[in-house]
XYZ file of C-alpha atoms in Angstrom:
633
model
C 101.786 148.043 119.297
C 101.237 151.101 121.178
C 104.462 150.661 122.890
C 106.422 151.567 120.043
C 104.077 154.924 119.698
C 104.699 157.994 121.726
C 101.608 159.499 123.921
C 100.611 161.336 121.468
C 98.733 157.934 119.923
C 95.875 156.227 121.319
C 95.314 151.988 120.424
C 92.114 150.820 120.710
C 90.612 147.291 119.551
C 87.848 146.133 117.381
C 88.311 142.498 118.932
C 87.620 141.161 115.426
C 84.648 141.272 113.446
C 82.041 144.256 113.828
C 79.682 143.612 111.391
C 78.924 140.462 109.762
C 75.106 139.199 107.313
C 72.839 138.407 109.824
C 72.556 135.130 111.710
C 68.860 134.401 110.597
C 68.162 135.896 107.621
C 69.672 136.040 103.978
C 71.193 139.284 104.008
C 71.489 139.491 100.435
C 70.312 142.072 97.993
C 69.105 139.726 95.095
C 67.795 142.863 92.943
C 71.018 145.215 93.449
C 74.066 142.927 92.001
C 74.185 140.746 95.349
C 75.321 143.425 97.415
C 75.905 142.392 101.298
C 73.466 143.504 104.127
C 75.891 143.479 107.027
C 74.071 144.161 110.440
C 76.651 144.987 113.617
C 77.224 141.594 115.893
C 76.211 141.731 119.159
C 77.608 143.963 121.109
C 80.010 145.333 118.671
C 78.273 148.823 118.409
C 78.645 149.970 121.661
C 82.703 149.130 121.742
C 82.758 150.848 117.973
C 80.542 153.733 119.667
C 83.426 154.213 122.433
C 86.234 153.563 119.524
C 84.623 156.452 117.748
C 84.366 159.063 120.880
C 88.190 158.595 120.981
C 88.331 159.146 116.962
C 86.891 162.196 117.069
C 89.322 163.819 119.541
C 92.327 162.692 116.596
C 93.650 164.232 114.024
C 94.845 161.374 111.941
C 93.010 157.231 111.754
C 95.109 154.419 111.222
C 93.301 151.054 110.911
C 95.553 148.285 111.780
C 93.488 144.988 111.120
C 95.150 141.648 109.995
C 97.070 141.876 106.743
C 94.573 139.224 105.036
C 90.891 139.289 103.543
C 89.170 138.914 106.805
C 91.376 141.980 108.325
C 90.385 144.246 105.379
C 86.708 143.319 105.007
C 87.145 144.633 109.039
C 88.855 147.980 108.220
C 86.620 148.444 105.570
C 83.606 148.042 107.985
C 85.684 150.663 110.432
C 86.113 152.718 107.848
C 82.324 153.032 106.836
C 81.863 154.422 110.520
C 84.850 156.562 110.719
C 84.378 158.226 107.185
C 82.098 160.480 108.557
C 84.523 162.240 111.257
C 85.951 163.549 108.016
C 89.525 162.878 108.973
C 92.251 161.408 106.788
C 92.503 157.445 107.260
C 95.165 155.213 106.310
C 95.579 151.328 106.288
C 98.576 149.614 108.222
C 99.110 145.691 106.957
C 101.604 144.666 109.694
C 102.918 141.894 108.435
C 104.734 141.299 111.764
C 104.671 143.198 115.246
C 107.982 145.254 115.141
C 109.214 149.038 115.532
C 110.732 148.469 112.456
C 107.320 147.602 110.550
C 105.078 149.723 112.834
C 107.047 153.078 111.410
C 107.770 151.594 107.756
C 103.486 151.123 107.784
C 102.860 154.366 109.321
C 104.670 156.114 106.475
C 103.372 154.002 103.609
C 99.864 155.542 104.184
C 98.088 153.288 102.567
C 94.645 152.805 101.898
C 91.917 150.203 101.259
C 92.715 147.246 99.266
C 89.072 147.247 97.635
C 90.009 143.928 94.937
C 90.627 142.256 98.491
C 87.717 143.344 99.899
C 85.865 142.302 96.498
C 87.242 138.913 97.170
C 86.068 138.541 100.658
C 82.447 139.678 99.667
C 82.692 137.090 97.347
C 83.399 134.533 99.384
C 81.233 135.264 102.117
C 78.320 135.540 99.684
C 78.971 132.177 98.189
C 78.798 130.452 101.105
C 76.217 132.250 102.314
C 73.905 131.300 98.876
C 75.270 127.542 98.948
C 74.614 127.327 103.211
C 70.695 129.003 102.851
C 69.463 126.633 99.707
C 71.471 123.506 100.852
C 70.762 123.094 104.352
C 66.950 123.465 103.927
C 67.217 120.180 101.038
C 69.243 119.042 104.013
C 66.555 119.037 106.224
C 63.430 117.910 103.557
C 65.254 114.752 101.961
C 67.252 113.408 105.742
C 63.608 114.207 107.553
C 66.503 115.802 110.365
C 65.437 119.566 111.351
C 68.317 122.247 111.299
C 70.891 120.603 109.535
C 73.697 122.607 108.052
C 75.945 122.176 105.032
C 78.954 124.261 104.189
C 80.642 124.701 100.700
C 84.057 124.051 102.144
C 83.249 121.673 105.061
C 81.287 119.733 102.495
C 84.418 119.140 100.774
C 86.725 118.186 103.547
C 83.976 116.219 105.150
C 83.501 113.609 101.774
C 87.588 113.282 102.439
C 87.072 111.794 105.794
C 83.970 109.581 104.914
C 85.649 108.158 101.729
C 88.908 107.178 103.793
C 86.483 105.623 106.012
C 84.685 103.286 103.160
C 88.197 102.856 102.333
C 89.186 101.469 105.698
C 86.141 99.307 106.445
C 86.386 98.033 102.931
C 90.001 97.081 103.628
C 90.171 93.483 103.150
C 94.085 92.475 104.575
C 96.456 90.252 102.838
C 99.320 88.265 103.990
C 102.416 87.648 102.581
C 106.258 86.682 103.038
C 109.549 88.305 103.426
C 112.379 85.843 102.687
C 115.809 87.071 104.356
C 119.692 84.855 104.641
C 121.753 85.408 107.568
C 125.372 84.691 106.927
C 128.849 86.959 106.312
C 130.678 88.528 103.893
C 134.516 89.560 104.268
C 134.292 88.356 108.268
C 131.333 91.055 108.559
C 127.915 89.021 110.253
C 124.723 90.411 107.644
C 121.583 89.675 106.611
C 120.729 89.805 102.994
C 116.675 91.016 101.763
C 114.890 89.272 98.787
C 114.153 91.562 96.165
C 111.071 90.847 94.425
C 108.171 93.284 92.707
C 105.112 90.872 94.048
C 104.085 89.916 97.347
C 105.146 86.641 98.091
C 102.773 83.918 99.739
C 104.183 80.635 101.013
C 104.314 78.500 98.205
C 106.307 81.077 96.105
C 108.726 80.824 99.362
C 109.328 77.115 99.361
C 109.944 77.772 95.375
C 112.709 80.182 96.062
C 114.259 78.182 98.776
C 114.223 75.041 96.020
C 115.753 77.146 93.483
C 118.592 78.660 95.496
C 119.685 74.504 96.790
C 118.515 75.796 100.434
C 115.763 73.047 100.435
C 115.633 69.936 100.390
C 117.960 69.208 103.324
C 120.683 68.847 103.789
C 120.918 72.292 101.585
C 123.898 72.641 98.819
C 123.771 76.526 99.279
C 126.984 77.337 100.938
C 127.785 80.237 99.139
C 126.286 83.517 96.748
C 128.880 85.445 94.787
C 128.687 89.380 95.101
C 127.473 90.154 91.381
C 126.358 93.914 91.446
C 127.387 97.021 93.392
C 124.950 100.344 92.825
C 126.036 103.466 94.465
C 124.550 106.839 94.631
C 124.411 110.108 96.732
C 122.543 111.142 99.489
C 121.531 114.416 100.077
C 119.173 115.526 102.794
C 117.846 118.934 102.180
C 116.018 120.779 105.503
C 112.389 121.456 105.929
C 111.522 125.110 104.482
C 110.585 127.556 107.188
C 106.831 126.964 107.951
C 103.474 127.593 106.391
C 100.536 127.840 107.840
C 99.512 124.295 106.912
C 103.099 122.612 107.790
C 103.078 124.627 111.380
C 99.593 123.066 112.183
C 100.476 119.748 110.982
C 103.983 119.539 113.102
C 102.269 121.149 116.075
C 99.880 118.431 116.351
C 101.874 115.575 115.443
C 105.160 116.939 117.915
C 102.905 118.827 120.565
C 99.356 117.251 120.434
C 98.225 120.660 119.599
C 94.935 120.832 118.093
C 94.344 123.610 114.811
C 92.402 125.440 117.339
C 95.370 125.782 119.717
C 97.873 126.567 118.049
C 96.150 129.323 115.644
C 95.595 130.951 119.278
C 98.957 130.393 120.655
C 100.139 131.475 117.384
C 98.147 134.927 117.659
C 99.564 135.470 121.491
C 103.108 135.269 119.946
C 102.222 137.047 116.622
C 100.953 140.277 119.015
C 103.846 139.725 121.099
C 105.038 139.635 124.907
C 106.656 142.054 127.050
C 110.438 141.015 127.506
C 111.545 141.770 131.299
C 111.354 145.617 131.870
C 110.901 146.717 128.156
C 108.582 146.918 125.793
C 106.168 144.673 124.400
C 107.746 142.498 121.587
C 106.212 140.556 118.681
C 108.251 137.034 118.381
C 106.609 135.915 115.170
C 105.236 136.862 111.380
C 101.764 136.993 110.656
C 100.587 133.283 110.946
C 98.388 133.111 108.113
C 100.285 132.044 105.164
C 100.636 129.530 102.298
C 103.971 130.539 101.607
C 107.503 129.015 102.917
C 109.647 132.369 101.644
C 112.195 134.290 103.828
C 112.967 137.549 103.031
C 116.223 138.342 102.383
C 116.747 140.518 105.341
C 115.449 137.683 108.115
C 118.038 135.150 106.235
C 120.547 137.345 106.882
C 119.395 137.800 110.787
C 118.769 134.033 110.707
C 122.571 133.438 109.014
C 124.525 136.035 111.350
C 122.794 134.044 114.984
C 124.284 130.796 113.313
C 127.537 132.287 112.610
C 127.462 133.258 116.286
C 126.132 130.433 118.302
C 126.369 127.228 115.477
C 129.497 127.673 113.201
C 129.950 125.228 110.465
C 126.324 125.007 109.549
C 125.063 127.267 107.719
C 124.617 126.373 104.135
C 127.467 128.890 102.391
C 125.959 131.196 99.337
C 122.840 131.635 98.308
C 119.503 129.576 99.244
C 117.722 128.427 96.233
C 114.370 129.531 97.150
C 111.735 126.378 97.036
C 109.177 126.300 94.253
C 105.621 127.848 95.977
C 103.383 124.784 95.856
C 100.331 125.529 93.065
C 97.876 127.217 94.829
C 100.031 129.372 97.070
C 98.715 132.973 97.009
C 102.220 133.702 98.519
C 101.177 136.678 99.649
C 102.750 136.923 102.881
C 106.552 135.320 103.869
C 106.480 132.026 106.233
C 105.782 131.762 110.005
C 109.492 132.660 111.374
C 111.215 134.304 114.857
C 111.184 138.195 113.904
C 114.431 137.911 116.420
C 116.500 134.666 115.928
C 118.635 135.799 118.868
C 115.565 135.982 120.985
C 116.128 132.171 121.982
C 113.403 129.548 123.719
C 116.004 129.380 126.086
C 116.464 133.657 126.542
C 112.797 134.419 126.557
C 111.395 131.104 128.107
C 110.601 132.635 131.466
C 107.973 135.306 129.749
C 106.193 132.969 128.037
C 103.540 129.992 129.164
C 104.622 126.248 128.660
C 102.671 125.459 125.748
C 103.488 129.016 124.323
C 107.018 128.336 124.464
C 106.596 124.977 123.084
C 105.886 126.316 120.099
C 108.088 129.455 119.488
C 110.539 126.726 119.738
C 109.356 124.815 116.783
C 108.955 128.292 115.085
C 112.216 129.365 116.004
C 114.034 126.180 115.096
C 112.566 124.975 111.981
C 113.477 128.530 110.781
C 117.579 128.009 111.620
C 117.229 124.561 110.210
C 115.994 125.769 106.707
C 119.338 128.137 106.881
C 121.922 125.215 107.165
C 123.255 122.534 104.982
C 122.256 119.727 103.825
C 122.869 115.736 105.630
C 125.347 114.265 102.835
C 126.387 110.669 102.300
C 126.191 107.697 100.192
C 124.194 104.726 99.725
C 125.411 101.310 98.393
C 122.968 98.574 97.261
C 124.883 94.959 96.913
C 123.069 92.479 95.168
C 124.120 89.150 94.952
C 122.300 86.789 92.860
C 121.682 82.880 92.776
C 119.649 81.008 89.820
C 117.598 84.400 88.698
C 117.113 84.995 92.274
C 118.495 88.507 93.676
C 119.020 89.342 97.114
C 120.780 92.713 98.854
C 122.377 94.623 101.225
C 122.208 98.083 101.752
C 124.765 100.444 102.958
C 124.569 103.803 104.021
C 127.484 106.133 105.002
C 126.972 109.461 106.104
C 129.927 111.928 105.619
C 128.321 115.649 106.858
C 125.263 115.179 109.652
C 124.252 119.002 108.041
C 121.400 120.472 109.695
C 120.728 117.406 111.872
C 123.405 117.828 113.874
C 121.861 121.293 115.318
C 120.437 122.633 118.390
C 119.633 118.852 120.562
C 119.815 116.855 118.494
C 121.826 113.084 119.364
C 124.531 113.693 117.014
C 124.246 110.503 114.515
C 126.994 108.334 114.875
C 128.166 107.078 111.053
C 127.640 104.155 110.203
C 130.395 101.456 109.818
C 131.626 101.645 105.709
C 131.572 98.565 103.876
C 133.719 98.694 100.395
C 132.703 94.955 98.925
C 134.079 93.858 95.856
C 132.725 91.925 92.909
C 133.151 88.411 93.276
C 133.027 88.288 97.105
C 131.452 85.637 98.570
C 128.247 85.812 101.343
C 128.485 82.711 103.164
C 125.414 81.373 104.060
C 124.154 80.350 107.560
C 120.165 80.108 108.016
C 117.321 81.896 106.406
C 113.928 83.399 108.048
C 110.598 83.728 106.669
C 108.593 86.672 108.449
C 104.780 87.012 107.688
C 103.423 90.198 106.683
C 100.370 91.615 105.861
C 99.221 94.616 104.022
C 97.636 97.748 106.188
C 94.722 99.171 105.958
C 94.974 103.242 105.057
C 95.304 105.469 108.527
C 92.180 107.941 109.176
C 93.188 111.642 108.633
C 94.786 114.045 111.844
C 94.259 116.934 111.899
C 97.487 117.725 110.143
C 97.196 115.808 107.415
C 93.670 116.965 106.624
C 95.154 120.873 106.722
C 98.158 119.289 104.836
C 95.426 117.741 102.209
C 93.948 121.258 102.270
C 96.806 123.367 101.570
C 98.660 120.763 98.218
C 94.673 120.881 96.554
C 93.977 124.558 97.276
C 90.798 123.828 99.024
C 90.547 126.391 101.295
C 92.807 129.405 103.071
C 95.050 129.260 105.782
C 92.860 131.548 107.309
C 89.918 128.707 107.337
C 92.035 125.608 107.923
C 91.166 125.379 111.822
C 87.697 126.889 111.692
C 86.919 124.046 108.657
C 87.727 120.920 111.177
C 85.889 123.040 114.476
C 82.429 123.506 111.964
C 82.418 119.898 111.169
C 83.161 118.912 115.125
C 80.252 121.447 115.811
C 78.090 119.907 114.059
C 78.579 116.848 114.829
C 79.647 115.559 111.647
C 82.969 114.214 112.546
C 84.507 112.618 115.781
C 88.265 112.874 117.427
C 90.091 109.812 118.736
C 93.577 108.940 120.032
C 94.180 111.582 117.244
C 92.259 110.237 114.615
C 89.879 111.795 112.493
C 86.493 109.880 111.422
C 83.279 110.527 110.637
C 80.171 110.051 112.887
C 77.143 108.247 111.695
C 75.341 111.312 111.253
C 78.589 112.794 109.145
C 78.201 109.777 106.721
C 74.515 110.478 105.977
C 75.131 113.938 104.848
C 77.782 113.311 103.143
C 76.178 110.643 101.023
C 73.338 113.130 100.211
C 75.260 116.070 99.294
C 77.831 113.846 97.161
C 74.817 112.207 95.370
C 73.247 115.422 94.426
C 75.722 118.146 94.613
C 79.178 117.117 93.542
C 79.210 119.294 91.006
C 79.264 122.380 94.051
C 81.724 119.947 96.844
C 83.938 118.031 94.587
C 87.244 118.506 94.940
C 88.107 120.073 91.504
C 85.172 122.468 91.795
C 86.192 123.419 95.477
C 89.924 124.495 94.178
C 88.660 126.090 90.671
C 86.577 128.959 92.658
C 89.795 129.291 95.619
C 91.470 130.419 92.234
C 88.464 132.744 90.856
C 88.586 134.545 94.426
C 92.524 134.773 94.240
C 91.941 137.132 90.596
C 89.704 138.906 91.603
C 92.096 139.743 94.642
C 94.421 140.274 91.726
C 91.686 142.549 90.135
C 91.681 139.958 87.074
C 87.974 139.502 87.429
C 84.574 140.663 89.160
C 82.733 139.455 92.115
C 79.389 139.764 90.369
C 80.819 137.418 87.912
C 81.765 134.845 89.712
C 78.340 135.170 92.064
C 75.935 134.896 89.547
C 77.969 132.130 88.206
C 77.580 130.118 91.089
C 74.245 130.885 91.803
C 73.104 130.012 88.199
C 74.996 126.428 88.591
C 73.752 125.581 92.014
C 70.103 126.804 91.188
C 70.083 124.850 88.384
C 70.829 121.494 90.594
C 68.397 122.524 92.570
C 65.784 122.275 90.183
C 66.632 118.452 89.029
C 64.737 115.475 90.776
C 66.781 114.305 93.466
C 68.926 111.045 93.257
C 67.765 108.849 95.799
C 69.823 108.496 99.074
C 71.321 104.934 100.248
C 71.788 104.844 103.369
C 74.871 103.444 104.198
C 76.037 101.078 107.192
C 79.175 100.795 107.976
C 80.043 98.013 109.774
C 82.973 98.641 112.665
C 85.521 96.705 114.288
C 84.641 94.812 117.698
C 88.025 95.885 118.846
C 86.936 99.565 120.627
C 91.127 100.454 120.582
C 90.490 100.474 116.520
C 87.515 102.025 116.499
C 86.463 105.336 116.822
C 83.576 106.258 119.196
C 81.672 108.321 117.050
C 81.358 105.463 114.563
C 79.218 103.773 116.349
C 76.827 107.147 117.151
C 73.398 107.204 115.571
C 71.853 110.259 113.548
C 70.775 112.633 116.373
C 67.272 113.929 115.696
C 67.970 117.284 116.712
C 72.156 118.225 116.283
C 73.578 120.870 117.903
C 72.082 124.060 116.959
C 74.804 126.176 116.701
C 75.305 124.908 113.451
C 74.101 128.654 112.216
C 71.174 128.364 110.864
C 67.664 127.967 112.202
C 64.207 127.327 110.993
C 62.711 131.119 111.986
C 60.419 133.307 110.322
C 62.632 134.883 107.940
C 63.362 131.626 106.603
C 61.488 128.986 106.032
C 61.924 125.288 105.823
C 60.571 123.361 102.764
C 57.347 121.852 104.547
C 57.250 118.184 104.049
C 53.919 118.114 102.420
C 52.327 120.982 99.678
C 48.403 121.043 99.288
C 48.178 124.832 98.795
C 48.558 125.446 94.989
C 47.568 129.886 94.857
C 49.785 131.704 92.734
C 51.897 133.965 94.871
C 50.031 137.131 95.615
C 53.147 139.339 95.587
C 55.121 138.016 93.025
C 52.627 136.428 90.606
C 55.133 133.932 89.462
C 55.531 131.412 92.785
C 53.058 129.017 94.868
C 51.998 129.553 98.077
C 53.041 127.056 100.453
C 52.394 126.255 103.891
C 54.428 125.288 106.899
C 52.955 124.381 110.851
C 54.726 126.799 112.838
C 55.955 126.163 116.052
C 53.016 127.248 118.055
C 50.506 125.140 115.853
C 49.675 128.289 113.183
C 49.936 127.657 110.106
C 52.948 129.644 108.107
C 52.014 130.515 104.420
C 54.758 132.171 102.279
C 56.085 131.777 98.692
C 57.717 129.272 96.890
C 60.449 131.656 95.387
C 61.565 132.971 98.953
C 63.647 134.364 99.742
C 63.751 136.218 96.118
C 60.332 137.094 97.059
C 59.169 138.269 100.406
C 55.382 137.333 100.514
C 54.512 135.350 104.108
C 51.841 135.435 106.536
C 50.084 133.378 109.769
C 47.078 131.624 110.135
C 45.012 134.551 112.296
């Protein structure tokens, strides 16, 4: 950015977050309206401390943070610190990396977007609640130390472990598919049974009876065309991407991980230095659940097609897509800021994998310009005793958008214009066996696809959602596929016994659309805190459904299995999972013989826990609401 400012501007970085609750305690004010007690992350304060030197020697503070909930929960944190050189501070949301944008921010002068902010609290808070009471049942009722469960990644995790009951349950089925080989009109085709069941072999043999085929020598010599159904075809292009469509095409066309292309995405987002000039941003902000262009990037988008592709851009006006139901829309879709800057111009000044995808950026933005594929499709059906069989015919009269960029220009395919009453001259028949498919384990795309059409979740959580679960050893990656580890279906079969009402689905989306008004300053944070803590204290308190545990029994076949699956529950999981047993806060202990009244609070137990160094821990049964604990001397 600082190369489209003159030296009169200085352009430090944060480097993200500089506060955050702390790692191992609650950092929640319980007694003042849930308010947040945000501690600076390690070694944050000492880059803020040389941020604010340079501050000091301004005369005007622009914070320039990502245009999202994340970015303004960090320029409000900025803020708090920079308040106090008493000099005027403004907000820039830069929606995209530009001269343009840079200057139309700088005069906006904007300033905190606090119902944003509210909504960030929120959600931070929520987890934080569900996280520090669930894990700790976690680790009491599995008898596993330092397990961790998220709201979210509780969610997406019963996803993966119910298509996995779903596959090993799969029991497969075979059936037929009759077909004729013969000719119609001097044309060699073969003609498809139509029927609304599955066939097995006896129903075969009863068709081949009915239509004179069988016995031999067969009487069929001939089936009379008796029905001709046309209708159009029109193809429209994919919209210009989403968050959720970019990291589903990235990993299904690149092999791209969420991970990966969220950072390659950022790289081209900030921008690259084009030959001698100045530092350029190539795309919009890459956080969004909405597929909109705005007018004025159609019109750059239109006027490079014009130029380099004439004939396919769609003429008038594009009918802008319907935003899918839980699209904040807040920001337009992941597009080139320059359609002229090319993959081919600009190649050379980016990496391989960087330019791999600024050119599925780039191009899925043209294609959503340009017309549609048109044709026509004709079904023949040509019947014999009740018995229907066709032949489909499609004729393609404008290759539209598909005929862009490198596309092998599709050849059209020969038109056939039957008439009723033609005959299809019958040669031989084949019978193919079939047999039903189990459902396919989740990608990665498809699970951020999943996440985006049931508004569980934010595009700004899609990737770190899969890395917690991977983390934590809940889930497993293989040839692509998604499944769940042993571990992963343990915890998921405790928290879906006793806490669906916090991980289900329907629950999940309901509170992405409470946060979303009160970003919309349609309701409060407090609200919508205590409302959640009030429903998942009150689970809490009811007797536990007993856990099953569940074996799942894999394949032999290691190709069609995934490695994970066969992975038993690891004692002790990888503790970066967050939170840790420490002394500001405890574990439920497995066993309570201590029955004093809390001496603090008056209204909790005192229980006891053996600490790591063989002393006994005593502290109360309401922590962390109250703060009574002590050590054997």
């Amino acid at each position: 950015m600082s190369s489209y400012l003159d030296k009169d501007w200085i352009v430090v970085a944060t480097k993200g977050h500089i506060k955050d609750l702390p790692a191992k305690s609650y950092g929640i004010d319980f007694k003042n309206q849930f308010e947040p007690e945000y501690e600076w992350l390690k070694g944050k304060k000492t880059v803020f401390s040389a941020i604010k030197t340079k501050a000091k020697l301004a005369s005007i503070i622009y914070i320039a943070s990502d245009p999202d909930r994340e970015g303004e929960i960090i320029a409000k944190h900025c803020f708090d610190e920079l308040v106090k050189l008493k000099k005027p501070i403004f907000r820039l949301r830069l929606k995209e990396i530009s001269k343009t944008e840079v200057n139309r921010q700088i005069k906006l002068k904007s300033g905190l977007d606090f119902a944003e902010i509210e909504s960030q609290i929120a959600r931070r808070i929520v987890d934080r609640i569900f996280g520090f009471e669930v894990s700790p049942d976690l680790w009491k009722q599995l008898k596993i130390s330092s397990l961790s469960a998220g709201r979210v990644q509780s969610t997406v995790l019963h996803w993966i472990c119910e298509r996995e009951k779903e596959i090993q349950n799969f029991s497969k089925e075979i059936y037929y598919q009759l077909k004729l080989q013969g000719s119609v009109s001097g044309k060699s085709v073969e003609l498809d049974y139509q029927s609304k069941d599955k066939l097995d072999s006896n129903a075969i043999q009863k068709i081949l009876k009915d239509i004179e085929v069988l016995p031999e020598p067969n009487h069929l010599k001939e089936i009379l065309l008796s029905g001709i159904k046309k209708k159009n075809i029109k193809r429209n292009p994919a919209p210009a991407f989403s968050t959720a469509s970019l990291l589903e095409s990235s990993f299904r066309v690149l092999g791209f991980d969420s991970k990966k292309t969220m950072k390659l995405a950022q790289t081209l987002f900030e921008g690259k230095r084009i030959g001698s000039g100045e530092r350029v941003g190539l795309i919009t902000y890459m956080r969004t659940d909405s597929t909109r262009v705005s007018d004025s990037k159609r019109e750059l988008g239109k006027e490079y097609l014009n130029k380099h592709f004439p004939g396919l851009v769609l003429d008038g006006s594009i009918t802008p897509k319907k935003q899918k139901k839980y699209s904040q829309d807040a920001h337009e879709a992941v597009i080139p800021i320059f359609p002229e800057y090319s993959p081919e111009t600009i190649g050379s000044y980016l990496s391989n994998e960087e330019r791999s995808l600024y050119a599925l950026i780039w191009e899925r933005f043209l294609t959503s310009l340009m017309k549609p594929e048109l044709g026509e499709e004709t079904v023949y059906e040509f019947h014999k005793n009740n018995h229907v069989f066709i032949y489909k015919n499609e004729f393609i009269t404008d290759s539209g958008f598909k005929a862009f960029g490198k596309r092998e220009k599709r050849k059209n395919s020969e038109k056939v214009n039957w008439k009723l009453g033609d005959q299809f001259l019958y040669e031989s028949n084949t019978i193919e066996e079939k047999q039903t498919e189990p459902p396919v384990r989740y990608t990665q795309g498809k699970l951020v696809q999943k996440m985006e059409d049931t508004g569980v979740g934010r595009p700004s959580t899609y990737g770190s959602i899969i890395e917690t679960l991977r983390t934590r050893k809940y889930i497993v990656e293989y040839h692509k596929s998604i499944g769940p580890t042993a571990l992963g279906m343990k915890v998921d079969e405790y928290l879906f016994l006793n806490f669906q009402e916090m991980i289900g689905e329907s629950f999940t989306k309901d509170l992405e659309h409470k946060l979303d008004q009160i970003t919309e300053d349609k309701s409060s944070r407090i609200s919508l805190i205590q409302n959640f803590y009030d429903s998942l204290f009150a689970l809490l308190r009811t007797p536990r459904k007993k856990y099953r545990s569940t074996e799942i029994k894999y394949p032999k076949n290691k190709e069609e299995t995934l490695p994970g699956s066969y992975a038993k529950p690891n004692p002790n999981p990888n503790r970066s999972a967050k939170i840790k047993a420490s002394t500001t806060r405890i574990s439920i202990p497995k066993e309570q013989t201590n029955t004093k009244t809390c001496p603090v609070c008056n209204e909790g137990v005192v229980k006891t826990k053996l600490g790591k160094k063989g002393k006994t821990i005593y502290f109360c049964s309401r922590y962390p609401h109250c703060d009574y604990i002590t050590y054997e001397s």
